[in-house]
PDB file of C-alpha atoms in Angstrom:
ATOM      1  CA  PHE A  21      44.832 112.300 116.784  1.00 88.00           C
ATOM      2  CA  ILE A  22      42.239 114.504 118.242  1.00 87.00           C
ATOM      3  CA  VAL A  23      42.328 118.116 116.676  1.00 90.00           C
ATOM      4  CA  MET A  24      41.493 121.449 118.836  1.00 88.00           C
ATOM      5  CA  GLU A  25      40.730 124.382 119.350  1.00 92.00           C
ATOM      6  CA  LEU A  26      44.612 126.099 120.335  1.00 94.00           C
ATOM      7  CA  CYS A  27      43.646 129.061 123.689  1.00 94.00           C
ATOM      8  CA  ASN A  28      46.817 131.222 123.794  1.00 94.00           C
ATOM      9  CA  GLY A  29      45.438 133.499 126.063  1.00 94.00           C
ATOM     10  CA  GLY A  30      45.770 131.653 129.115  1.00 95.00           C
ATOM     11  CA  THR A  31      43.315 131.134 131.694  1.00 96.00           C
ATOM     12  CA  LEU A  32      41.124 133.066 133.153  1.00 95.00           C
ATOM     13  CA  TYR A  33      43.029 132.281 136.161  1.00 95.00           C
ATOM     14  CA  ASP A  34      46.073 134.150 135.218  1.00 95.00           C
ATOM     15  CA  HIS A  35      44.181 137.247 134.040  1.00 93.00           C
ATOM     16  CA  LEU A  36      42.693 138.159 137.016  1.00 93.00           C
ATOM     17  CA  VAL A  37      46.203 136.943 138.788  1.00 94.00           C
ATOM     18  CA  LYS A  38      47.966 139.644 136.448  1.00 93.00           C
ATOM     19  CA  LEU A  39      44.885 142.610 136.926  1.00 90.00           C
ATOM     20  CA  ARG A  40      44.180 141.314 140.470  1.00 90.00           C
ATOM     21  CA  ASN A  41      40.552 142.656 139.376  1.00 88.00           C
ATOM     22  CA  PHE A  42      38.219 142.584 136.666  1.00 90.00           C
ATOM     23  CA  SER A  43      35.615 145.538 136.013  1.00 91.00           C
ATOM     24  CA  GLU A  44      32.784 145.587 135.959  1.00 94.00           C
ATOM     25  CA  ALA A  45      32.026 145.366 133.166  1.00 92.00           C
ATOM     26  CA  GLN A  46      34.434 142.649 132.392  1.00 92.00           C
ATOM     27  CA  ALA A  47      33.080 140.644 135.048  1.00 94.00           C
ATOM     28  CA  ALA A  48      29.726 140.555 132.744  1.00 95.00           C
ATOM     29  CA  ILE A  49      31.498 139.894 129.423  1.00 94.00           C
ATOM     30  CA  SER A  50      32.841 136.533 130.851  1.00 95.00           C
ATOM     31  CA  LEU A  51      29.958 135.852 133.470  1.00 96.00           C
ATOM     32  CA  LEU A  52      27.555 135.825 130.300  1.00 97.00           C
ATOM     33  CA  GLN A  53      29.460 133.770 128.299  1.00 97.00           C
ATOM     34  CA  ILE A  54      30.591 131.300 130.895  1.00 97.00           C
ATOM     35  CA  THR A  55      27.349 130.961 132.155  1.00 98.00           C
ATOM     36  CA  ARG A  56      25.904 130.210 128.334  1.00 98.00           C
ATOM     37  CA  ALA A  57      28.598 127.361 128.343  1.00 97.00           C
ATOM     38  CA  VAL A  58      27.002 125.870 131.617  1.00 97.00           C
ATOM     39  CA  SER A  59      23.254 126.360 130.001  1.00 96.00           C
ATOM     40  CA  TYR A  60      24.136 124.184 126.860  1.00 97.00           C
ATOM     41  CA  LEU A  61      26.244 121.922 129.332  1.00 96.00           C
ATOM     42  CA  HIS A  62      22.751 121.031 131.547  1.00 93.00           C
ATOM     43  CA  LYS A  63      20.328 120.989 127.898  1.00 95.00           C
ATOM     44  CA  THR A  64      22.450 118.495 127.313  1.00 96.00           C
ATOM     45  CA  ASP A  65      22.289 117.218 131.044  1.00 95.00           C
ATOM     46  CA  ILE A  66      25.774 116.836 131.648  1.00 96.00           C
ATOM     47  CA  CYS A  67      26.676 118.941 134.812  1.00 94.00           C
ATOM     48  CA  HIS A  68      30.402 120.380 135.423  1.00 96.00           C
ATOM     49  CA  ARG A  69      30.692 120.072 139.174  1.00 94.00           C
ATOM     50  CA  ASP A  70      34.300 121.878 138.477  1.00 95.00           C
ATOM     51  CA  ILE A  71      33.546 125.771 137.758  1.00 97.00           C
ATOM     52  CA  LYS A  72      36.508 127.562 138.541  1.00 97.00           C
ATOM     53  CA  PRO A  73      39.026 130.661 136.820  1.00 96.00           C
ATOM     54  CA  ALA A  74      41.243 128.249 135.951  1.00 97.00           C
ATOM     55  CA  ASN A  75      39.588 125.797 134.041  1.00 98.00           C
ATOM     56  CA  VAL A  76      38.496 128.509 132.034  1.00 98.00           C
ATOM     57  CA  LEU A  77      40.015 128.766 128.673  1.00 97.00           C
ATOM     58  CA  VAL A  78      40.635 132.310 127.120  1.00 96.00           C
ATOM     59  CA  LEU A  79      40.874 131.386 122.971  1.00 95.00           C
ATOM     60  CA  THR A  80      43.308 134.689 122.108  1.00 93.00           C
ATOM     61  CA  LYS A  81      45.580 137.205 124.356  1.00 92.00           C
ATOM     62  CA  ASP A  82      42.614 139.622 122.845  1.00 90.00           C
ATOM     63  CA  PRO A  83      41.933 142.260 126.278  1.00 89.00           C
ATOM     64  CA  VAL A  84      39.239 139.965 128.483  1.00 87.00           C
ATOM     65  CA  GLU A  85      36.503 141.777 127.832  1.00 88.00           C
ATOM     66  CA  LYS A  86      36.939 141.350 124.208  1.00 91.00           C
ATOM     67  CA  ALA A  87      38.216 137.419 124.271  1.00 91.00           C
ATOM     68  CA  SER A  88      36.404 134.034 123.894  1.00 95.00           C
ATOM     69  CA  LEU A  89      36.422 132.091 126.477  1.00 97.00           C
ATOM     70  CA  ARG A  90      36.242 128.400 126.116  1.00 97.00           C
ATOM     71  CA  LEU A  91      34.923 126.126 129.436  1.00 97.00           C
ATOM     72  CA  THR A  92      37.647 123.101 129.906  1.00 96.00           C
ATOM     73  CA  ASP A  93      37.826 120.518 131.921  1.00 96.00           C
ATOM     74  CA  PHE A  94      35.407 117.203 132.552  1.00 95.00           C
ATOM     75  CA  GLY A  95      36.844 115.585 134.127  1.00 94.00           C
ATOM     76  CA  LEU A  96      34.622 115.337 136.924  1.00 94.00           C
ATOM     77  CA  SER A  97      31.389 115.713 135.064  1.00 94.00           C
ATOM     78  CA  CYS A  98      28.919 113.202 134.931  1.00 95.00           C
ATOM     79  CA  HIS A  99      25.313 112.624 133.116  1.00 95.00           C
ATOM     80  CA  CYS A 100      22.023 114.199 135.068  1.00 91.00           C
ATOM     81  CA  SER A 101      18.897 114.211 134.603  1.00 87.00           C
ATOM     82  CA  GLN A 102      16.249 117.161 135.513  1.00 85.00           C
ATOM     83  CA  GLY A 103      15.394 117.204 138.188  1.00 83.00           C
ATOM     84  CA  GLN A 104      17.926 114.585 139.847  1.00 84.00           C
ATOM     85  CA  VAL A 105      19.833 115.550 142.699  1.00 81.00           C
ATOM     86  CA  LEU A 106      23.812 115.183 142.936  1.00 82.00           C
ATOM     87  CA  ASN A 107      25.541 113.741 146.716  1.00 78.00           C
ATOM     88  CA  GLU A 108      29.253 112.822 145.927  1.00 84.00           C
ATOM     89  CA  ARG A 109      31.378 116.042 147.635  1.00 87.00           C
ATOM     90  CA  VAL A 110      33.680 116.857 143.971  1.00 90.00           C
ATOM     91  CA  GLY A 111      35.220 119.697 142.325  1.00 90.00           C
ATOM     92  CA  THR A 112      37.172 122.088 144.695  1.00 93.00           C
ATOM     93  CA  LEU A 113      36.465 124.069 147.950  1.00 91.00           C
ATOM     94  CA  ALA A 114      37.629 127.160 147.650  1.00 93.00           C
ATOM     95  CA  TYR A 115      34.521 126.998 144.689  1.00 92.00           C
ATOM     96  CA  MET A 116      31.818 125.273 145.749  1.00 89.00           C
ATOM     97  CA  SER A 117      28.738 125.401 146.485  1.00 85.00           C
ATOM     98  CA  PRO A 118      27.001 125.940 150.202  1.00 87.00           C
ATOM     99  CA  GLN A 119      24.510 123.532 148.965  1.00 82.00           C
ATOM    100  CA  VAL A 120      26.807 121.242 147.799  1.00 82.00           C
ATOM    101  CA  LEU A 121      29.339 121.841 152.162  1.00 84.00           C
ATOM    102  CA  ASN A 122      25.662 122.082 153.070  1.00 84.00           C
ATOM    103  CA  LYS A 123      24.473 118.096 151.579  1.00 75.00           C
ATOM    104  CA  ASN A 124      25.234 115.714 154.858  1.00 55.00           C
TER     105      ASN A 124
END
């Protein structure tokens, strides 16, 4: 068995579609949680490689600015050392950084 946290608030993407846009405060609170998750991953030498609103679950049905977020979908993640360059283009095209898109 695998026991996991119940995230019944949908995805961050669902909230964006419903609200049509986020206020500056909503965006800042959401991005702070996401950057903390990414920071933790990088400290443990993990690169997610597919961060997008659909891969961020909202823990509860509270408004986004009051809810806890969880980064999910580690199917494309990999172990990487500090300074290592990843050459493979993976992830969702619409959310790729220019640096990844411009790789030869």
